[in-house]
Structure formats: C-alpha cells, structure tokens
Amino acid sequence: MACDTQTVVVVGLGYVGLPLAVALCKTTECWGFDIEAKRIAELREGWDRTGEINAERLSNSGLKLTDQPDACPSADIYIVTVPTPVNAENQPDLSIVMAATRTVAGMLDAARRPVVIFESTVYPGVTEDMCGPEIERLTGLKAGVDFFLGYSPERINPGDREHTIDRITKVVSGQDADTLERVAKLYEGVTSGGVFRAASIKAAEAAKVIENAQRDINIAFVNEITQIFEKLDLSVWDVLDAARTKWNFLPFQPGLVGGHCIGVDPYYLSHLATKLGKNPQVILAGRDTNDTMAKWMAEIALGDRRPASILVLGLTFKEDVPDLRNSKVADLIAELGADAAVTVHDPFADADEARHEYEIELDSTALDRRYDLVVLAVPHAAYRAQMDQLGQLVNEDGRFFDIKRAVPELRDTLGARYATI
C-alpha cells in the first residue's frame, strides 16, 4: 500500500525499470509504461520474461501497467529506464532515450513541478545538455523552473539475487539542492543500502560509465594474459589460482564480454573523450581485446581439427539469465561455423529472439545427439547439474571445450578430450 501522496511513472519496463517500479510501489503510487504492447500484456498475466520479478510479487505489487502514454496520470516524478546501445560503428545510439524523453515531455504537468530522472547509461552531459533542452523545446517549459532534472544510474545486474534494487547503494543527483533532496528521498524509500548524493548530474553520469569501463579494462587484461600464457602451454586458470592467494589481487576471469553494460558503456566514454580531443587509448585497447576474444577462442577450440559437427551450449550473454543482448557467443558461433555445421542449445534463451537478433536457430533436442566438438560457452546451472550427460555429448574422438572451466570434473572422465582456455 502506498504511503506517499506523490505519483511516479517509470518509462521502460525491462531489466532495470520493472524491478524499480515494483520496489517503488512499496512507498508510492507507481505506473509502469512501456511502448511494447506484448511486454505489457505479459506483465499483466504475471510473466516477466527477464526472470527478475516472479508472478506473485508482480501481482501483489499494485503496479499499474500501460502501453499508452495518455493513460498515465499527471505525475510528480518520471523515471526513464530505457536502453542506450551502440550502433554498428560502436557509436552511442541515443535514439531510444531521446524518444523516451519526448514521451515524457508529452506527459508533463508544470503545475506539479515534476522531476524527470534518467537512469539510462549515458556519457556526462546528456541529461542536462540534450534531454532537458529537448523537453524545453517540445513543451515551452523551463528546466529548473517548471520541471527539474535528476540522474540516478542503474546498477541492475541481471540474474543477481544479492545486489538487488532494494539492497544496493543508489547514487542520486539533481540540478539543484531541492531537486537532489527530492530524488534522494524517493530512492531512500526503495533501498536499504542508502543513497549517495553525487556532486552533480554530470558526476553521477560519469560514475556510472566508468564503473563498467573499469571492469571491461580489467577483464581485457586477463583476456590478454590468457592469450600470452596459451603460447607457453600454460593454463591461465592455474596462474589465477596461485595469484588469488594474495590479499589484494583482483579476481577477474577471462571470457566473452557482452551484455547491455560492460560491452557497451566504454564506447560512450570513448565517444566523449574523442569529442573533447582526447585519444582514449586504454579504453579502446580494452574494448579491442574483448571484442576479438570470440575469434581467438574459436581458434583455440578448433585447434588443428576440422570437426564435422559442433554443439555450442549457451547463447545468452551470461549464465542463468535469458538476456541475449550483445551476446558475444553469437560471434563465437559465427567463427566456429565457418567450416562446419553448428548446433546451438540454450535452456534460457527465447528461440524467436535468437532468430531475430542473430539468425541463430536454437535446437531443443540438441542434447540427444553426439558431436565432434562441444563448446560450453555459457555454464548455466542446468548444464552444470547434468555433468554425466555433458560428457556423453562428445564423440569417441571428439573434444569438450569448457571456456570458463565450469566443469573441470569432466577431465576425470574425458581425459585429454577435455580442454579449456
């Protein structure tokens, strides 16, 4: 039951917006808006395709859902939680966030002195220099007078049941002191982790984009040393096992870096750097290493072999989530399939989405056959729970390639036919 008289509208009900909207319902009247009618219909039926909110919690939340902007009431706070991808040239694609900005502009009631908060990841300056002026242009209203801008970067980690929206520290910001406190008060009612008041909106925008850029660079370092050690016939996993015994060693692991954040956000930062006349060498070097990792992994998995049949287990960008956005497994499949037929299986991924996004057909019967090469690309718990069956997928003279060393126990049964990076 709402305990606050204000009304909030969340624009965009994906991995970020839906958990936030459900959490907000504990303290205020909240509406969830999404342009995808199918998504709204699913949520009304109690099904969240992202797997973040279960049917019971969604039903009991009291969240009001609509795909029609006119159905939303005048609100005190609007929160934009839409994707900010990159285009084919790895340049920031702000079209979705600007479209959402225009939608919000059509909803504003200046009499309520509303706050428009952006959670979408952007480079510093987008909220105040692009989104705010667009609202002013469309409405004739004045930012800081008739409506107010805030920014609170999303920190949702798909599939993470520990660092949920109601437990994490929320960075908040506003264009003036009063707006900052309004934003802070809103999020203080959402999370037990408290809020951190950033010095400015630009500081909050920058904090978000460097969080993921830093992680991307760290993974790139580990990916690079993995390639170096492979030339020495030295397992990077053995090296990491030893290095982790030092108290301040950062336990990053090699792998494919995809998803909607880590594989994208560094390009937002590098775009800004280039605009400012600074060559972002470290950021782009990390991106280049991670973006080419799929090709290197395919070469290692194939070795000198030319298998007639290949099975790739997992297509989502990380384990135990259905999220296919920017999955680098698709790149791996393309490299593996240059000279062989590749079968793809994933118990989480949506077959229609895989076909639409990557032209990849998922085979639900793939585990009923045997292959010359089996690549465990995404170690879903469902795979790890059936260790014996995984080993039986490999032909007598075949090979099992375990990218993340998720099932090292298979070495006991497969011997030299088990390999990893």
Coordinates of C-alpha atoms in Angstrom, one line a residue, residues 5-421:
T5 CA 0.8 11.0 -2.0
Q6 CA 3.1 11.5 -4.9
T7 CA 2.8 9.7 -8.2
V8 CA 5.7 8.2 -10.1
V9 CA 5.8 7.0 -13.7
V10 CA 8.6 4.6 -14.8
V11 CA 9.2 4.7 -18.6
G12 CA 10.7 1.4 -19.8
L13 CA 10.0 -1.9 -18.1
G14 CA 13.0 -4.0 -18.9
Y15 CA 15.6 -5.4 -16.6
V16 CA 16.0 -2.0 -14.9
G17 CA 12.6 -0.4 -15.0
L18 CA 10.4 -3.3 -13.8
P19 CA 12.3 -4.1 -10.6
L20 CA 12.5 -0.4 -9.8
A21 CA 8.8 0.1 -10.4
V22 CA 7.8 -2.8 -8.3
A23 CA 10.1 -1.5 -5.5
L24 CA 8.6 1.9 -5.7
C25 CA 5.1 0.6 -5.2
K26 CA 6.0 -0.1 -1.6
T27 CA 6.1 3.7 -0.9
T28 CA 4.2 5.5 -3.6
E29 CA 1.7 5.1 -6.4
C30 CA 3.6 3.9 -9.4
W31 CA 2.7 3.5 -13.0
G32 CA 4.8 1.4 -15.4
F33 CA 4.8 2.4 -19.1
D34 CA 6.4 0.5 -22.0
I35 CA 5.9 1.1 -25.7
E36 CA 5.8 -2.7 -26.3
A37 CA 2.2 -3.9 -26.0
K38 CA 3.3 -7.5 -25.8
R39 CA 5.5 -6.7 -22.8
I40 CA 2.6 -5.1 -21.0
A41 CA 0.3 -8.0 -21.8
E42 CA 2.8 -10.5 -20.5
L43 CA 3.3 -8.5 -17.2
R44 CA -0.5 -8.2 -16.8
E45 CA -0.6 -12.0 -17.0
G46 CA 2.1 -12.2 -14.3
W47 CA 5.0 -13.2 -16.6
D48 CA 8.3 -11.3 -16.6
R49 CA 10.4 -12.7 -19.5
T50 CA 13.5 -11.3 -17.9
G51 CA 13.1 -13.5 -14.9
E52 CA 13.7 -10.7 -12.4
I53 CA 10.3 -10.5 -10.8
N54 CA 8.1 -13.5 -10.1
A55 CA 4.4 -13.7 -10.8
E56 CA 3.3 -13.5 -7.1
R57 CA 5.5 -10.4 -6.4
L58 CA 4.3 -8.7 -9.5
S59 CA 0.7 -9.4 -8.8
N60 CA 0.9 -8.2 -5.2
S61 CA 2.9 -5.0 -6.0
G62 CA 0.0 -2.9 -7.1
L63 CA 1.9 -1.7 -10.1
K64 CA -0.3 -0.1 -12.7
L65 CA 0.7 -1.0 -16.3
T66 CA 0.1 0.6 -19.7
D67 CA 1.5 0.9 -23.2
Q68 CA -0.4 4.1 -23.8
P69 CA 1.2 7.4 -22.7
D70 CA -2.2 9.1 -22.4
A71 CA -3.3 6.5 -19.8
C72 CA -0.6 7.7 -17.4
P73 CA -1.8 10.3 -14.9
S74 CA 0.0 13.5 -14.2
A75 CA 2.9 12.6 -12.1
D76 CA 5.4 14.2 -9.7
I77 CA 8.3 12.1 -10.8
Y78 CA 9.1 10.5 -14.1
I79 CA 12.0 7.9 -14.3
V80 CA 13.4 7.0 -17.7
T81 CA 14.9 3.5 -17.7
V82 CA 15.4 2.6 -21.4
P83 CA 18.4 1.0 -23.2
T84 CA 21.3 3.0 -24.5
P85 CA 23.0 0.8 -27.1
V86 CA 25.7 1.5 -29.6
N87 CA 25.3 1.4 -33.4
A88 CA 27.1 -0.7 -36.0
E89 CA 30.1 1.7 -35.8
N90 CA 30.2 1.4 -31.9
Q91 CA 28.9 5.0 -31.6
P92 CA 26.4 5.8 -28.9
D93 CA 22.8 5.4 -30.0
L94 CA 20.7 7.8 -28.0
S95 CA 17.6 7.4 -30.2
I96 CA 15.8 5.4 -27.6
V97 CA 16.5 7.6 -24.7
M98 CA 15.6 10.7 -26.7
A99 CA 12.3 9.0 -27.9
A100 CA 11.5 8.3 -24.2
T101 CA 12.4 11.9 -23.4
R102 CA 9.9 13.1 -25.9
T103 CA 7.3 10.8 -24.5
V104 CA 7.8 12.2 -21.0
A105 CA 7.6 15.7 -22.4
G106 CA 4.1 14.9 -23.6
M107 CA 3.1 13.8 -20.1
L108 CA 4.4 16.8 -18.0
D109 CA 2.1 18.9 -15.9
A110 CA 4.1 22.0 -14.9
A111 CA 1.6 22.6 -12.1
R112 CA 3.1 19.6 -10.3
R113 CA 6.7 20.9 -10.7
P114 CA 7.7 17.4 -11.8
V115 CA 11.2 15.8 -11.6
V116 CA 12.4 13.9 -14.6
I117 CA 15.1 11.3 -13.5
F118 CA 17.2 9.4 -16.0
E119 CA 18.6 6.0 -15.1
S120 CA 19.8 5.1 -18.6
T121 CA 23.6 4.9 -19.0
V122 CA 24.9 8.0 -20.9
Y123 CA 28.1 10.0 -21.1
P124 CA 28.3 13.1 -18.9
G125 CA 26.2 16.0 -20.2
V126 CA 23.4 14.0 -22.0
T127 CA 20.8 14.7 -19.3
E128 CA 21.3 18.4 -19.0
D129 CA 22.6 19.3 -22.5
M130 CA 20.3 17.0 -24.6
C131 CA 17.4 15.6 -22.7
G132 CA 16.5 18.8 -20.8
P133 CA 16.6 21.1 -23.8
E134 CA 14.5 18.6 -25.8
I135 CA 11.8 18.8 -23.2
E136 CA 12.0 22.6 -23.2
R137 CA 11.8 22.6 -27.0
L138 CA 8.7 20.5 -27.1
T139 CA 6.8 22.0 -24.1
G140 CA 7.9 25.6 -23.8
L141 CA 8.6 24.8 -20.2
K142 CA 11.9 25.8 -18.5
A143 CA 14.2 23.3 -16.7
G144 CA 14.8 24.4 -13.2
V145 CA 11.6 26.4 -13.1
D146 CA 8.7 24.4 -14.5
F147 CA 10.3 20.9 -14.3
F148 CA 13.5 19.6 -12.8
L149 CA 16.2 17.1 -13.9
G150 CA 17.8 14.3 -11.9
Y151 CA 20.0 11.4 -12.6
S152 CA 20.4 8.1 -10.7
P153 CA 22.5 5.5 -12.6
E154 CA 21.0 2.0 -12.8
R155 CA 23.0 -0.8 -11.1
I156 CA 20.9 -3.8 -12.0
N157 CA 23.0 -7.0 -12.6
P158 CA 20.7 -9.5 -14.4
G159 CA 20.3 -12.7 -12.5
D160 CA 21.9 -11.4 -9.4
R161 CA 19.7 -12.1 -6.4
E162 CA 22.1 -10.5 -3.9
H163 CA 22.7 -7.0 -5.3
T164 CA 19.0 -6.2 -6.0
I165 CA 17.5 -2.7 -6.3
D166 CA 16.3 -2.8 -2.7
R167 CA 19.7 -3.5 -1.3
I168 CA 22.3 -1.6 -3.3
T169 CA 23.6 1.9 -2.6
K170 CA 21.9 4.3 -5.1
V171 CA 23.8 7.2 -6.5
V172 CA 21.5 10.2 -6.8
S173 CA 21.8 13.7 -8.3
G174 CA 19.7 16.7 -9.1
Q175 CA 20.1 20.0 -11.0
D176 CA 19.7 22.0 -7.7
A177 CA 19.7 21.3 -4.0
D178 CA 16.0 20.9 -3.7
T179 CA 15.8 18.5 -6.6
L180 CA 18.6 16.5 -5.2
E181 CA 16.7 16.0 -1.9
R182 CA 13.5 15.0 -3.8
V183 CA 15.5 12.4 -5.7
A184 CA 17.3 11.2 -2.6
K185 CA 14.0 10.9 -0.6
L186 CA 12.4 8.8 -3.4
Y187 CA 15.3 6.3 -3.6
E188 CA 15.7 6.2 0.2
G189 CA 12.3 4.6 0.3
V190 CA 13.4 2.0 -2.2
T191 CA 16.7 0.6 -0.9
S192 CA 18.1 -0.4 2.5
G193 CA 21.6 0.3 1.0
G194 CA 21.1 4.1 1.3
V195 CA 21.8 6.8 -1.2
F196 CA 25.0 8.7 -2.2
R197 CA 24.4 12.3 -3.2
A198 CA 26.7 13.0 -6.1
A199 CA 28.2 16.4 -6.5
S200 CA 26.3 17.0 -9.8
I201 CA 24.3 15.3 -12.5
K202 CA 27.5 15.0 -14.7
A203 CA 29.4 13.4 -11.8
A204 CA 26.6 10.8 -11.5
E205 CA 26.6 10.1 -15.2
A206 CA 30.4 9.8 -15.2
A207 CA 30.4 7.5 -12.2
K208 CA 28.1 5.0 -14.0
V209 CA 30.0 4.9 -17.2
I210 CA 33.4 4.4 -15.5
E211 CA 32.1 1.6 -13.3
N212 CA 31.6 -0.6 -16.4
A213 CA 34.6 0.7 -18.3
Q214 CA 36.9 -0.2 -15.4
R215 CA 35.5 -3.7 -15.3
D216 CA 35.9 -4.0 -19.0
I217 CA 39.5 -3.0 -18.9
N218 CA 40.3 -5.4 -16.0
I219 CA 38.7 -8.3 -18.0
A220 CA 40.7 -7.3 -21.1
F221 CA 43.9 -7.6 -19.1
V222 CA 43.1 -11.1 -18.1
N223 CA 42.0 -12.0 -21.6
E224 CA 45.3 -10.7 -22.9
I225 CA 47.4 -12.7 -20.5
T226 CA 45.3 -15.7 -21.3
Q227 CA 46.4 -15.5 -24.9
I228 CA 50.1 -14.9 -23.8
F229 CA 50.1 -18.0 -21.5
E230 CA 48.4 -20.1 -24.1
K231 CA 51.5 -19.7 -26.2
L232 CA 53.5 -21.1 -23.3
D233 CA 51.1 -24.0 -23.0
L234 CA 50.3 -22.6 -19.5
S235 CA 46.8 -22.7 -18.1
V236 CA 45.6 -19.2 -17.1
W237 CA 43.4 -20.9 -14.6
D238 CA 46.4 -22.4 -12.8
V239 CA 48.1 -19.0 -12.8
L240 CA 44.9 -17.3 -11.4
D241 CA 44.6 -19.9 -8.7
A242 CA 48.0 -19.1 -7.5
A243 CA 47.7 -15.3 -7.9
R244 CA 44.4 -15.2 -5.9
T245 CA 46.2 -16.2 -2.8
K246 CA 47.4 -12.6 -2.5
W247 CA 45.1 -10.5 -0.4
N248 CA 44.7 -7.6 -2.9
F249 CA 44.7 -9.5 -6.1
L250 CA 41.6 -8.7 -8.2
P251 CA 39.9 -12.0 -9.1
F252 CA 38.8 -11.2 -12.7
Q253 CA 38.5 -14.1 -15.1
P254 CA 38.9 -14.4 -18.9
G255 CA 35.8 -14.7 -21.0
L256 CA 33.4 -13.2 -23.6
V257 CA 32.4 -9.7 -22.6
G258 CA 28.9 -8.9 -23.8
G259 CA 25.6 -7.7 -22.4
H260 CA 24.0 -4.3 -22.2
C261 CA 26.5 -2.6 -20.0
I262 CA 30.1 -3.8 -19.9
G263 CA 30.4 -4.4 -23.6
V264 CA 28.7 -1.1 -24.5
D265 CA 29.4 1.6 -21.9
P266 CA 33.1 2.1 -22.6
Y267 CA 32.2 3.2 -26.1
Y268 CA 30.1 6.0 -24.5
L269 CA 33.1 7.2 -22.6
S270 CA 35.5 6.9 -25.5
H271 CA 33.0 8.8 -27.7
L272 CA 33.0 11.7 -25.2
A273 CA 36.8 11.6 -24.9
T274 CA 37.1 11.9 -28.7
K275 CA 34.7 14.8 -28.8
L276 CA 36.9 16.5 -26.2
G277 CA 40.1 15.9 -28.2
K278 CA 41.5 13.2 -26.0
N279 CA 42.5 9.9 -27.6
P280 CA 41.1 7.2 -25.3
Q281 CA 43.9 4.7 -25.7
V282 CA 43.4 2.5 -22.7
I283 CA 39.6 2.3 -23.0
L284 CA 39.7 1.3 -26.7
A285 CA 42.6 -1.1 -26.3
G286 CA 40.5 -3.0 -23.7
R287 CA 37.5 -3.0 -26.0
D288 CA 39.5 -4.3 -28.9
T289 CA 40.9 -7.1 -26.8
N290 CA 37.5 -8.1 -25.6
D291 CA 35.7 -7.7 -28.9
T292 CA 38.2 -10.0 -30.6
M293 CA 38.2 -12.7 -27.9
A294 CA 35.5 -14.8 -29.6
K295 CA 37.7 -15.2 -32.7
W296 CA 40.6 -16.3 -30.6
M297 CA 38.5 -18.7 -28.5
A298 CA 37.2 -20.3 -31.7
E299 CA 40.7 -20.9 -33.0
I300 CA 41.8 -22.5 -29.7
A301 CA 38.6 -24.6 -29.5
L302 CA 39.1 -25.9 -33.1
G303 CA 42.9 -26.3 -32.9
D304 CA 44.1 -28.4 -35.8
R305 CA 40.8 -30.2 -36.1
R306 CA 38.1 -29.6 -38.6
P307 CA 35.1 -31.1 -36.8
A308 CA 32.1 -32.1 -38.9
S309 CA 29.6 -31.4 -36.1
I310 CA 29.8 -28.8 -33.4
L311 CA 27.5 -28.1 -30.4
V312 CA 27.6 -24.8 -28.6
L313 CA 25.9 -24.8 -25.2
G314 CA 24.6 -21.4 -24.2
L315 CA 23.8 -18.3 -26.1
T316 CA 22.8 -15.7 -23.5
F317 CA 25.4 -13.1 -22.5
K318 CA 25.8 -14.7 -19.1
E319 CA 24.8 -17.7 -17.2
D320 CA 21.3 -18.3 -15.7
V321 CA 19.6 -15.3 -17.4
P322 CA 17.6 -15.1 -20.7
D323 CA 19.2 -11.9 -21.8
L324 CA 20.6 -12.1 -25.3
R325 CA 21.6 -8.5 -25.8
N326 CA 25.1 -8.1 -27.2
S327 CA 26.0 -11.7 -26.6
K328 CA 29.5 -12.4 -27.9
V329 CA 28.6 -16.1 -28.1
A330 CA 27.0 -15.2 -31.4
D331 CA 30.4 -14.1 -32.6
L332 CA 31.9 -17.3 -31.4
I333 CA 29.3 -19.3 -33.2
A334 CA 30.0 -17.4 -36.4
E335 CA 33.7 -18.2 -36.2
L336 CA 33.1 -21.9 -35.4
G337 CA 30.6 -22.2 -38.2
A338 CA 32.9 -21.1 -41.0
D339 CA 33.7 -24.7 -42.0
A340 CA 31.3 -26.8 -40.0
A341 CA 27.6 -27.2 -39.0
V342 CA 27.0 -25.6 -35.6
T343 CA 24.1 -26.7 -33.4
V344 CA 23.1 -24.3 -30.6
H345 CA 21.3 -25.1 -27.4
D346 CA 20.2 -22.8 -24.5
P347 CA 17.5 -23.6 -21.9
F348 CA 17.0 -19.9 -21.1
A349 CA 17.1 -18.1 -24.4
D350 CA 14.0 -17.3 -26.3
A351 CA 14.0 -19.0 -29.7
D352 CA 12.2 -16.2 -31.6
E353 CA 14.6 -13.6 -30.1
A354 CA 17.7 -15.6 -31.1
R355 CA 16.4 -16.0 -34.6
H356 CA 15.5 -12.3 -34.8
E357 CA 18.7 -10.9 -33.2
Y358 CA 21.3 -13.3 -34.6
E359 CA 19.6 -15.5 -37.2
I360 CA 20.5 -18.4 -34.9
E361 CA 18.2 -21.4 -34.6
L362 CA 18.0 -23.0 -31.2
D363 CA 17.7 -26.7 -31.1
S364 CA 15.8 -28.0 -28.1
T365 CA 16.7 -31.6 -29.0
A366 CA 20.4 -30.9 -29.3
L367 CA 21.3 -32.9 -26.1
D368 CA 20.0 -36.1 -27.7
R369 CA 23.0 -36.4 -30.1
R370 CA 26.8 -36.6 -30.0
Y371 CA 29.3 -34.2 -31.6
D372 CA 32.9 -33.9 -32.7
L373 CA 33.3 -30.7 -30.7
V374 CA 31.2 -29.5 -27.7
V375 CA 31.7 -25.9 -26.5
L376 CA 30.4 -25.0 -23.1
A377 CA 30.1 -21.2 -23.8
V378 CA 27.6 -20.2 -21.0
P379 CA 27.7 -22.5 -18.0
H380 CA 24.1 -22.4 -17.0
A381 CA 23.3 -24.2 -13.7
A382 CA 21.1 -26.5 -15.8
Y383 CA 24.2 -27.7 -17.6
R384 CA 26.4 -28.0 -14.5
A385 CA 23.7 -30.1 -12.9
Q386 CA 24.0 -32.8 -15.6
M387 CA 27.7 -33.5 -15.7
D388 CA 27.5 -37.1 -16.9
Q389 CA 25.2 -36.1 -19.8
L390 CA 27.6 -33.4 -20.9
G391 CA 30.4 -35.9 -21.2
Q392 CA 28.3 -38.2 -23.2
L393 CA 27.7 -35.5 -25.8
V394 CA 31.2 -35.9 -27.1
N395 CA 32.1 -38.5 -29.8
E396 CA 34.8 -41.1 -29.1
D397 CA 37.4 -39.0 -30.8
G398 CA 35.7 -35.7 -30.1
R399 CA 36.6 -32.8 -27.8
F400 CA 34.8 -30.9 -25.0
F401 CA 35.9 -27.3 -24.7
D402 CA 35.0 -25.6 -21.4
I403 CA 35.5 -21.8 -21.9
K404 CA 35.1 -20.9 -18.2
R405 CA 36.5 -24.0 -16.6
A406 CA 33.0 -24.5 -15.2
V407 CA 33.0 -28.3 -15.2
P408 CA 36.7 -29.4 -14.6
E409 CA 35.4 -32.7 -13.2
L410 CA 34.9 -33.8 -16.8
R411 CA 38.6 -34.1 -17.1
D412 CA 38.4 -37.3 -15.0
T413 CA 36.2 -39.0 -17.5
L414 CA 37.2 -37.4 -20.8
G415 CA 40.9 -37.1 -20.1
A416 CA 42.7 -35.3 -23.0
R417 CA 39.4 -34.8 -24.7
Y418 CA 38.6 -32.1 -22.1
A419 CA 40.1 -28.7 -22.8
T420 CA 39.8 -25.1 -21.6
I421 CA 41.4 -21.8 -22.4

